[in-house]
């Protein structure tokens, strides 16, 4: 999703995005969404590359898990990556539109903020410190992501593009449960996301 020089030169680009979206659970949770991608656009406006995306919902109390966890404030976390393809649909000297699809693989979990395990490491002075934590999870599962998207883009100069994007998160093979309790499956974690995107371009 980039705009090369007016000579339609080939170029590579790196993009960072962030925004907000929704999750199609019964309580209609909001989600913070982020991502980045690295791609290549040829002279015909076809763009392809690799990407990584993540989404984290707000925390809510889940009364179904009372007596099973000390902390019943749970949230959904989704992380996945893969490849994408898009095509410039309209182009002029400053603005352009594009549309495409992302396909990726990763995981989703339903977790609270209770630390289940701390990961320790040592700094240069051999002082021990906590380098990471593992949160308690009701469940986690594999997901496959299929996300169509569109974007409206503004070329600031030959090296920088600003974009407004909309994409639909479609997670396949979702199956979150705890014991006999169904948590999320099917289309529960799908939803629309709106993102602002910054792209850095290098022509060659």
JSON list of C-alpha atoms in Angstrom, two decimals:
[
{"chain": "A", "resi": 1, "resn": "UNK", "atom": "CA", "xyz": [0.00, 0.00, 0.00]},
{"chain": "A", "resi": 2, "resn": "UNK", "atom": "CA", "xyz": [2.53, 2.57, -1.15]},
{"chain": "A", "resi": 3, "resn": "UNK", "atom": "CA", "xyz": [3.04, 5.15, -3.88]},
{"chain": "A", "resi": 4, "resn": "UNK", "atom": "CA", "xyz": [6.30, 5.12, -5.79]},
{"chain": "A", "resi": 5, "resn": "UNK", "atom": "CA", "xyz": [7.78, 7.97, -7.78]},
{"chain": "A", "resi": 6, "resn": "UNK", "atom": "CA", "xyz": [5.75, 9.30, -10.72]},
{"chain": "A", "resi": 7, "resn": "UNK", "atom": "CA", "xyz": [8.00, 7.31, -13.07]},
{"chain": "A", "resi": 8, "resn": "UNK", "atom": "CA", "xyz": [6.39, 4.21, -11.51]},
{"chain": "A", "resi": 9, "resn": "UNK", "atom": "CA", "xyz": [9.73, 2.94, -10.30]},
{"chain": "A", "resi": 10, "resn": "UNK", "atom": "CA", "xyz": [9.92, -0.30, -8.42]},
{"chain": "A", "resi": 11, "resn": "UNK", "atom": "CA", "xyz": [10.25, 0.16, -4.68]},
{"chain": "A", "resi": 12, "resn": "UNK", "atom": "CA", "xyz": [10.36, -1.53, -1.30]},
{"chain": "A", "resi": 13, "resn": "UNK", "atom": "CA", "xyz": [8.66, -0.23, 1.82]},
{"chain": "A", "resi": 14, "resn": "UNK", "atom": "CA", "xyz": [8.20, -0.72, 5.54]},
{"chain": "A", "resi": 15, "resn": "UNK", "atom": "CA", "xyz": [4.90, 0.18, 7.23]},
{"chain": "A", "resi": 16, "resn": "UNK", "atom": "CA", "xyz": [3.72, 0.57, 10.82]},
{"chain": "A", "resi": 17, "resn": "UNK", "atom": "CA", "xyz": [0.00, 0.71, 11.67]},
{"chain": "A", "resi": 18, "resn": "UNK", "atom": "CA", "xyz": [-2.24, 1.04, 14.69]},
{"chain": "A", "resi": 19, "resn": "UNK", "atom": "CA", "xyz": [-5.89, 1.63, 15.45]},
{"chain": "A", "resi": 20, "resn": "UNK", "atom": "CA", "xyz": [-9.05, 0.20, 16.95]},
{"chain": "A", "resi": 21, "resn": "UNK", "atom": "CA", "xyz": [-11.53, -2.51, 16.08]},
{"chain": "A", "resi": 22, "resn": "UNK", "atom": "CA", "xyz": [-14.28, -4.74, 17.38]},
{"chain": "A", "resi": 23, "resn": "UNK", "atom": "CA", "xyz": [-14.69, -8.40, 18.32]},
{"chain": "A", "resi": 24, "resn": "UNK", "atom": "CA", "xyz": [-17.94, -10.22, 17.49]},
{"chain": "A", "resi": 25, "resn": "UNK", "atom": "CA", "xyz": [-18.41, -11.78, 20.92]},
{"chain": "A", "resi": 26, "resn": "UNK", "atom": "CA", "xyz": [-21.75, -11.55, 22.72]},
{"chain": "A", "resi": 27, "resn": "UNK", "atom": "CA", "xyz": [-20.44, -8.63, 24.80]},
{"chain": "A", "resi": 28, "resn": "UNK", "atom": "CA", "xyz": [-19.14, -6.76, 21.71]},
{"chain": "A", "resi": 29, "resn": "UNK", "atom": "CA", "xyz": [-15.68, -5.98, 22.99]},
{"chain": "A", "resi": 30, "resn": "UNK", "atom": "CA", "xyz": [-13.49, -3.24, 21.58]},
{"chain": "A", "resi": 31, "resn": "UNK", "atom": "CA", "xyz": [-9.93, -4.12, 20.56]},
{"chain": "A", "resi": 32, "resn": "UNK", "atom": "CA", "xyz": [-6.67, -2.29, 20.09]},
{"chain": "A", "resi": 33, "resn": "UNK", "atom": "CA", "xyz": [-5.02, -3.34, 16.82]},
{"chain": "A", "resi": 34, "resn": "UNK", "atom": "CA", "xyz": [-1.43, -2.94, 15.61]},
{"chain": "A", "resi": 35, "resn": "UNK", "atom": "CA", "xyz": [0.82, -4.30, 12.89]},
{"chain": "A", "resi": 36, "resn": "UNK", "atom": "CA", "xyz": [3.72, -3.84, 10.53]},
{"chain": "A", "resi": 37, "resn": "UNK", "atom": "CA", "xyz": [4.66, -5.11, 7.08]},
{"chain": "A", "resi": 38, "resn": "UNK", "atom": "CA", "xyz": [7.56, -5.21, 4.65]},
{"chain": "A", "resi": 39, "resn": "UNK", "atom": "CA", "xyz": [6.76, -5.28, 0.96]},
{"chain": "A", "resi": 40, "resn": "UNK", "atom": "CA", "xyz": [7.65, -4.65, -2.66]},
{"chain": "A", "resi": 41, "resn": "UNK", "atom": "CA", "xyz": [5.66, -2.87, -5.38]},
{"chain": "A", "resi": 42, "resn": "UNK", "atom": "CA", "xyz": [6.37, -3.43, -9.06]},
{"chain": "A", "resi": 43, "resn": "UNK", "atom": "CA", "xyz": [5.88, -1.01, -11.94]},
{"chain": "A", "resi": 44, "resn": "UNK", "atom": "CA", "xyz": [2.27, -2.13, -12.50]},
{"chain": "A", "resi": 45, "resn": "UNK", "atom": "CA", "xyz": [1.10, -1.25, -8.99]},
{"chain": "A", "resi": 46, "resn": "UNK", "atom": "CA", "xyz": [1.04, -4.82, -7.65]},
{"chain": "A", "resi": 47, "resn": "UNK", "atom": "CA", "xyz": [2.27, -4.91, -4.06]},
{"chain": "A", "resi": 48, "resn": "UNK", "atom": "CA", "xyz": [3.15, -8.02, -2.03]},
{"chain": "A", "resi": 49, "resn": "UNK", "atom": "CA", "xyz": [5.12, -8.81, 1.09]},
{"chain": "A", "resi": 50, "resn": "UNK", "atom": "CA", "xyz": [5.03, -10.16, 4.64]},
{"chain": "A", "resi": 51, "resn": "UNK", "atom": "CA", "xyz": [3.18, -8.82, 7.68]},
{"chain": "A", "resi": 52, "resn": "UNK", "atom": "CA", "xyz": [2.54, -9.29, 11.40]},
{"chain": "A", "resi": 53, "resn": "UNK", "atom": "CA", "xyz": [-0.65, -8.24, 13.21]},
{"chain": "A", "resi": 54, "resn": "UNK", "atom": "CA", "xyz": [-1.92, -8.25, 16.76]},
{"chain": "A", "resi": 55, "resn": "UNK", "atom": "CA", "xyz": [-5.13, -7.36, 18.57]},
{"chain": "A", "resi": 56, "resn": "UNK", "atom": "CA", "xyz": [-5.94, -7.17, 22.27]},
{"chain": "A", "resi": 57, "resn": "UNK", "atom": "CA", "xyz": [-9.42, -6.55, 23.67]},
{"chain": "A", "resi": 58, "resn": "UNK", "atom": "CA", "xyz": [-10.43, -4.75, 26.81]},
{"chain": "A", "resi": 59, "resn": "UNK", "atom": "CA", "xyz": [-10.70, -6.70, 30.07]},
{"chain": "A", "resi": 60, "resn": "UNK", "atom": "CA", "xyz": [-14.07, -7.82, 31.41]},
{"chain": "A", "resi": 61, "resn": "UNK", "atom": "CA", "xyz": [-15.23, -9.91, 34.35]},
{"chain": "A", "resi": 62, "resn": "UNK", "atom": "CA", "xyz": [-16.28, -13.43, 33.35]},
{"chain": "A", "resi": 63, "resn": "UNK", "atom": "CA", "xyz": [-18.63, -14.86, 35.98]},
{"chain": "A", "resi": 64, "resn": "UNK", "atom": "CA", "xyz": [-18.52, -18.29, 34.28]},
{"chain": "A", "resi": 65, "resn": "UNK", "atom": "CA", "xyz": [-14.98, -18.76, 35.58]},
{"chain": "A", "resi": 66, "resn": "UNK", "atom": "CA", "xyz": [-15.72, -17.90, 39.22]},
{"chain": "A", "resi": 67, "resn": "UNK", "atom": "CA", "xyz": [-14.13, -20.44, 41.52]},
{"chain": "A", "resi": 68, "resn": "UNK", "atom": "CA", "xyz": [-11.72, -21.54, 38.80]},
{"chain": "A", "resi": 69, "resn": "UNK", "atom": "CA", "xyz": [-9.38, -18.53, 38.82]},
{"chain": "A", "resi": 70, "resn": "UNK", "atom": "CA", "xyz": [-8.41, -15.98, 41.46]},
{"chain": "A", "resi": 71, "resn": "UNK", "atom": "CA", "xyz": [-8.65, -13.24, 38.82]},
{"chain": "A", "resi": 72, "resn": "UNK", "atom": "CA", "xyz": [-11.71, -13.48, 36.56]},
{"chain": "A", "resi": 73, "resn": "UNK", "atom": "CA", "xyz": [-10.97, -10.31, 34.56]},
{"chain": "A", "resi": 74, "resn": "UNK", "atom": "CA", "xyz": [-10.23, -11.81, 31.13]},
{"chain": "A", "resi": 75, "resn": "UNK", "atom": "CA", "xyz": [-9.25, -10.44, 27.72]},
{"chain": "A", "resi": 76, "resn": "UNK", "atom": "CA", "xyz": [-8.67, -11.85, 24.24]},
{"chain": "A", "resi": 77, "resn": "UNK", "atom": "CA", "xyz": [-5.21, -11.64, 22.68]},
{"chain": "A", "resi": 78, "resn": "UNK", "atom": "CA", "xyz": [-4.60, -12.48, 18.98]},
{"chain": "A", "resi": 79, "resn": "UNK", "atom": "CA", "xyz": [-1.22, -12.56, 17.21]},
{"chain": "A", "resi": 80, "resn": "UNK", "atom": "CA", "xyz": [-0.53, -13.82, 13.68]},
{"chain": "A", "resi": 81, "resn": "UNK", "atom": "CA", "xyz": [1.52, -13.15, 10.56]},
{"chain": "A", "resi": 82, "resn": "UNK", "atom": "CA", "xyz": [1.99, -14.25, 6.99]},
{"chain": "A", "resi": 83, "resn": "UNK", "atom": "CA", "xyz": [1.85, -12.77, 3.50]},
{"chain": "A", "resi": 84, "resn": "UNK", "atom": "CA", "xyz": [-0.28, -10.16, 1.78]},
{"chain": "A", "resi": 85, "resn": "UNK", "atom": "CA", "xyz": [-1.10, -8.92, -1.72]},
{"chain": "A", "resi": 86, "resn": "UNK", "atom": "CA", "xyz": [-2.73, -5.70, -2.86]},
{"chain": "A", "resi": 87, "resn": "UNK", "atom": "CA", "xyz": [-3.26, -3.61, -6.00]},
{"chain": "A", "resi": 88, "resn": "UNK", "atom": "CA", "xyz": [-3.39, 0.13, -6.58]},
{"chain": "A", "resi": 89, "resn": "UNK", "atom": "CA", "xyz": [-6.91, 0.89, -7.85]},
{"chain": "A", "resi": 90, "resn": "UNK", "atom": "CA", "xyz": [-6.69, 4.63, -8.47]},
{"chain": "A", "resi": 91, "resn": "UNK", "atom": "CA", "xyz": [-3.61, 6.80, -8.68]},
{"chain": "A", "resi": 92, "resn": "UNK", "atom": "CA", "xyz": [-2.89, 10.48, -9.22]},
{"chain": "A", "resi": 93, "resn": "UNK", "atom": "CA", "xyz": [0.01, 12.69, -8.23]},
{"chain": "A", "resi": 94, "resn": "UNK", "atom": "CA", "xyz": [-0.84, 12.83, -4.51]},
{"chain": "A", "resi": 95, "resn": "UNK", "atom": "CA", "xyz": [-3.70, 10.50, -3.53]},
{"chain": "A", "resi": 96, "resn": "UNK", "atom": "CA", "xyz": [-4.34, 6.86, -4.39]},
{"chain": "A", "resi": 97, "resn": "UNK", "atom": "CA", "xyz": [-6.51, 3.96, -3.26]},
{"chain": "A", "resi": 98, "resn": "UNK", "atom": "CA", "xyz": [-5.62, 0.28, -2.94]},
{"chain": "A", "resi": 99, "resn": "UNK", "atom": "CA", "xyz": [-7.21, -3.00, -1.90]},
{"chain": "A", "resi": 100, "resn": "UNK", "atom": "CA", "xyz": [-5.92, -6.45, -1.10]},
{"chain": "A", "resi": 101, "resn": "UNK", "atom": "CA", "xyz": [-5.94, -9.44, 1.23]},
{"chain": "A", "resi": 102, "resn": "UNK", "atom": "CA", "xyz": [-3.75, -10.84, 4.00]},
{"chain": "A", "resi": 103, "resn": "UNK", "atom": "CA", "xyz": [-3.34, -14.54, 4.81]},
{"chain": "A", "resi": 104, "resn": "UNK", "atom": "CA", "xyz": [-1.56, -15.59, 7.98]},
{"chain": "A", "resi": 105, "resn": "UNK", "atom": "CA", "xyz": [-1.25, -18.04, 10.85]},
{"chain": "A", "resi": 106, "resn": "UNK", "atom": "CA", "xyz": [-0.85, -17.59, 14.58]},
{"chain": "A", "resi": 107, "resn": "UNK", "atom": "CA", "xyz": [-2.73, -17.97, 17.82]},
{"chain": "A", "resi": 108, "resn": "UNK", "atom": "CA", "xyz": [-5.39, -16.55, 20.10]},
{"chain": "A", "resi": 109, "resn": "UNK", "atom": "CA", "xyz": [-5.82, -16.82, 23.84]},
{"chain": "A", "resi": 110, "resn": "UNK", "atom": "CA", "xyz": [-8.24, -15.89, 26.59]},
{"chain": "A", "resi": 111, "resn": "UNK", "atom": "CA", "xyz": [-6.21, -14.75, 29.58]},
{"chain": "A", "resi": 112, "resn": "UNK", "atom": "CA", "xyz": [-6.22, -12.60, 32.68]},
{"chain": "A", "resi": 113, "resn": "UNK", "atom": "CA", "xyz": [-3.37, -10.49, 34.04]},
{"chain": "A", "resi": 114, "resn": "UNK", "atom": "CA", "xyz": [-2.30, -12.94, 36.74]},
{"chain": "A", "resi": 115, "resn": "UNK", "atom": "CA", "xyz": [1.35, -13.87, 36.35]},
{"chain": "A", "resi": 116, "resn": "UNK", "atom": "CA", "xyz": [1.66, -17.64, 36.06]},
{"chain": "A", "resi": 117, "resn": "UNK", "atom": "CA", "xyz": [5.42, -17.71, 35.55]},
{"chain": "A", "resi": 118, "resn": "UNK", "atom": "CA", "xyz": [8.23, -15.15, 35.67]},
{"chain": "A", "resi": 119, "resn": "UNK", "atom": "CA", "xyz": [11.23, -15.44, 33.35]},
{"chain": "A", "resi": 120, "resn": "UNK", "atom": "CA", "xyz": [14.51, -14.34, 34.92]},
{"chain": "A", "resi": 121, "resn": "UNK", "atom": "CA", "xyz": [17.73, -13.16, 33.30]},
{"chain": "A", "resi": 122, "resn": "UNK", "atom": "CA", "xyz": [20.95, -11.41, 34.29]},
{"chain": "A", "resi": 123, "resn": "UNK", "atom": "CA", "xyz": [22.20, -7.98, 33.21]},
{"chain": "A", "resi": 124, "resn": "UNK", "atom": "CA", "xyz": [25.82, -6.99, 32.48]},
{"chain": "A", "resi": 125, "resn": "UNK", "atom": "CA", "xyz": [26.51, -6.65, 36.20]},
{"chain": "A", "resi": 126, "resn": "UNK", "atom": "CA", "xyz": [25.17, -10.16, 36.90]},
{"chain": "A", "resi": 127, "resn": "UNK", "atom": "CA", "xyz": [22.12, -8.65, 38.61]},
{"chain": "A", "resi": 128, "resn": "UNK", "atom": "CA", "xyz": [19.05, -10.85, 38.31]},
{"chain": "A", "resi": 129, "resn": "UNK", "atom": "CA", "xyz": [15.91, -9.24, 36.88]},
{"chain": "A", "resi": 130, "resn": "UNK", "atom": "CA", "xyz": [12.53, -10.29, 35.47]},
{"chain": "A", "resi": 131, "resn": "UNK", "atom": "CA", "xyz": [12.83, -10.28, 31.67]},
{"chain": "A", "resi": 132, "resn": "UNK", "atom": "CA", "xyz": [9.29, -11.51, 30.97]},
{"chain": "A", "resi": 133, "resn": "UNK", "atom": "CA", "xyz": [6.13, -13.03, 32.38]},
{"chain": "A", "resi": 134, "resn": "UNK", "atom": "CA", "xyz": [3.66, -15.69, 31.28]},
{"chain": "A", "resi": 135, "resn": "UNK", "atom": "CA", "xyz": [0.05, -14.86, 32.06]},
{"chain": "A", "resi": 136, "resn": "UNK", "atom": "CA", "xyz": [-2.49, -17.37, 33.31]},
{"chain": "A", "resi": 137, "resn": "UNK", "atom": "CA", "xyz": [-4.71, -18.54, 30.44]},
{"chain": "A", "resi": 138, "resn": "UNK", "atom": "CA", "xyz": [-8.12, -20.16, 30.37]},
{"chain": "A", "resi": 139, "resn": "UNK", "atom": "CA", "xyz": [-7.20, -21.49, 26.91]},
{"chain": "A", "resi": 140, "resn": "UNK", "atom": "CA", "xyz": [-5.20, -20.79, 23.75]},
{"chain": "A", "resi": 141, "resn": "UNK", "atom": "CA", "xyz": [-5.64, -22.05, 20.19]},
{"chain": "A", "resi": 142, "resn": "UNK", "atom": "CA", "xyz": [-4.21, -21.98, 16.68]},
{"chain": "A", "resi": 143, "resn": "UNK", "atom": "CA", "xyz": [-5.87, -19.61, 14.19]},
{"chain": "A", "resi": 144, "resn": "UNK", "atom": "CA", "xyz": [-5.66, -18.91, 10.47]},
{"chain": "A", "resi": 145, "resn": "UNK", "atom": "CA", "xyz": [-6.28, -15.28, 9.49]},
{"chain": "A", "resi": 146, "resn": "UNK", "atom": "CA", "xyz": [-7.93, -14.15, 6.25]},
{"chain": "A", "resi": 147, "resn": "UNK", "atom": "CA", "xyz": [-8.26, -10.35, 6.09]},
{"chain": "A", "resi": 148, "resn": "UNK", "atom": "CA", "xyz": [-9.47, -8.31, 3.11]},
{"chain": "A", "resi": 149, "resn": "UNK", "atom": "CA", "xyz": [-8.58, -4.62, 3.37]},
{"chain": "A", "resi": 150, "resn": "UNK", "atom": "CA", "xyz": [-8.84, -1.27, 1.60]},
{"chain": "A", "resi": 151, "resn": "UNK", "atom": "CA", "xyz": [-6.87, 1.91, 2.12]},
{"chain": "A", "resi": 152, "resn": "UNK", "atom": "CA", "xyz": [-6.86, 5.58, 1.14]},
{"chain": "A", "resi": 153, "resn": "UNK", "atom": "CA", "xyz": [-3.32, 6.91, 0.86]},
{"chain": "A", "resi": 154, "resn": "UNK", "atom": "CA", "xyz": [-1.64, 10.31, 0.77]},
{"chain": "A", "resi": 155, "resn": "UNK", "atom": "CA", "xyz": [1.86, 10.71, -0.67]},
{"chain": "A", "resi": 156, "resn": "UNK", "atom": "CA", "xyz": [3.75, 13.19, 1.52]},
{"chain": "A", "resi": 157, "resn": "UNK", "atom": "CA", "xyz": [6.91, 12.86, -0.60]},
{"chain": "A", "resi": 158, "resn": "UNK", "atom": "CA", "xyz": [8.81, 10.15, -2.46]},
{"chain": "A", "resi": 159, "resn": "UNK", "atom": "CA", "xyz": [9.82, 8.54, 0.83]},
{"chain": "A", "resi": 160, "resn": "UNK", "atom": "CA", "xyz": [6.75, 8.84, 3.09]},
{"chain": "A", "resi": 161, "resn": "UNK", "atom": "CA", "xyz": [3.07, 7.86, 2.74]},
{"chain": "A", "resi": 162, "resn": "UNK", "atom": "CA", "xyz": [0.21, 8.32, 5.23]},
{"chain": "A", "resi": 163, "resn": "UNK", "atom": "CA", "xyz": [-2.81, 6.01, 5.00]},
{"chain": "A", "resi": 164, "resn": "UNK", "atom": "CA", "xyz": [-6.24, 5.38, 6.49]},
{"chain": "A", "resi": 165, "resn": "UNK", "atom": "CA", "xyz": [-7.14, 1.68, 6.32]},
{"chain": "A", "resi": 166, "resn": "UNK", "atom": "CA", "xyz": [-10.12, -0.54, 7.01]},
{"chain": "A", "resi": 167, "resn": "UNK", "atom": "CA", "xyz": [-9.84, -4.32, 7.25]},
{"chain": "A", "resi": 168, "resn": "UNK", "atom": "CA", "xyz": [-12.03, -7.23, 8.25]},
{"chain": "A", "resi": 169, "resn": "UNK", "atom": "CA", "xyz": [-10.43, -9.74, 10.63]},
{"chain": "A", "resi": 170, "resn": "UNK", "atom": "CA", "xyz": [-11.61, -13.27, 9.83]},
{"chain": "A", "resi": 171, "resn": "UNK", "atom": "CA", "xyz": [-10.05, -15.92, 12.09]},
{"chain": "A", "resi": 172, "resn": "UNK", "atom": "CA", "xyz": [-10.58, -19.53, 11.09]},
{"chain": "A", "resi": 173, "resn": "UNK", "atom": "CA", "xyz": [-10.22, -22.64, 13.29]},
{"chain": "A", "resi": 174, "resn": "UNK", "atom": "CA", "xyz": [-10.96, -20.64, 16.45]},
{"chain": "A", "resi": 175, "resn": "UNK", "atom": "CA", "xyz": [-11.73, -22.95, 19.37]},
{"chain": "A", "resi": 176, "resn": "UNK", "atom": "CA", "xyz": [-11.29, -21.51, 22.87]},
{"chain": "A", "resi": 177, "resn": "UNK", "atom": "CA", "xyz": [-12.73, -23.45, 25.80]},
{"chain": "A", "resi": 178, "resn": "UNK", "atom": "CA", "xyz": [-12.07, -24.27, 29.43]},
{"chain": "A", "resi": 179, "resn": "UNK", "atom": "CA", "xyz": [-13.09, -27.76, 30.46]},
{"chain": "A", "resi": 180, "resn": "UNK", "atom": "CA", "xyz": [-16.64, -28.10, 29.20]},
{"chain": "A", "resi": 181, "resn": "UNK", "atom": "CA", "xyz": [-17.14, -24.33, 28.97]},
{"chain": "A", "resi": 182, "resn": "UNK", "atom": "CA", "xyz": [-17.27, -22.80, 25.48]},
{"chain": "A", "resi": 183, "resn": "UNK", "atom": "CA", "xyz": [-15.43, -19.45, 25.38]},
{"chain": "A", "resi": 184, "resn": "UNK", "atom": "CA", "xyz": [-15.09, -18.51, 21.69]},
{"chain": "A", "resi": 185, "resn": "UNK", "atom": "CA", "xyz": [-15.28, -20.23, 18.34]},
{"chain": "A", "resi": 186, "resn": "UNK", "atom": "CA", "xyz": [-16.30, -19.75, 14.74]},
{"chain": "A", "resi": 187, "resn": "UNK", "atom": "CA", "xyz": [-16.74, -16.05, 14.03]},
{"chain": "A", "resi": 188, "resn": "UNK", "atom": "CA", "xyz": [-16.55, -14.86, 17.67]},
{"chain": "A", "resi": 189, "resn": "UNK", "atom": "CA", "xyz": [-13.20, -13.10, 17.26]},
{"chain": "A", "resi": 190, "resn": "UNK", "atom": "CA", "xyz": [-13.90, -11.64, 13.81]},
{"chain": "A", "resi": 191, "resn": "UNK", "atom": "CA", "xyz": [-14.48, -7.93, 13.38]},
{"chain": "A", "resi": 192, "resn": "UNK", "atom": "CA", "xyz": [-13.77, -4.68, 11.52]},
{"chain": "A", "resi": 193, "resn": "UNK", "atom": "CA", "xyz": [-10.65, -2.64, 12.30]},
{"chain": "A", "resi": 194, "resn": "UNK", "atom": "CA", "xyz": [-9.76, 0.94, 11.38]},
{"chain": "A", "resi": 195, "resn": "UNK", "atom": "CA", "xyz": [-6.09, 1.88, 11.32]},
{"chain": "A", "resi": 196, "resn": "UNK", "atom": "CA", "xyz": [-3.74, 4.77, 10.65]},
{"chain": "A", "resi": 197, "resn": "UNK", "atom": "CA", "xyz": [-0.62, 3.74, 8.78]},
{"chain": "A", "resi": 198, "resn": "UNK", "atom": "CA", "xyz": [2.80, 5.24, 8.13]},
{"chain": "A", "resi": 199, "resn": "UNK", "atom": "CA", "xyz": [4.88, 3.86, 5.24]},
{"chain": "A", "resi": 200, "resn": "UNK", "atom": "CA", "xyz": [8.56, 4.49, 4.54]},
{"chain": "A", "resi": 201, "resn": "UNK", "atom": "CA", "xyz": [9.53, 4.00, 0.87]},
{"chain": "A", "resi": 202, "resn": "UNK", "atom": "CA", "xyz": [12.81, 3.33, -0.93]},
{"chain": "A", "resi": 203, "resn": "UNK", "atom": "CA", "xyz": [12.85, 3.47, -4.76]},
{"chain": "A", "resi": 204, "resn": "UNK", "atom": "CA", "xyz": [15.31, 1.51, -6.88]}
]
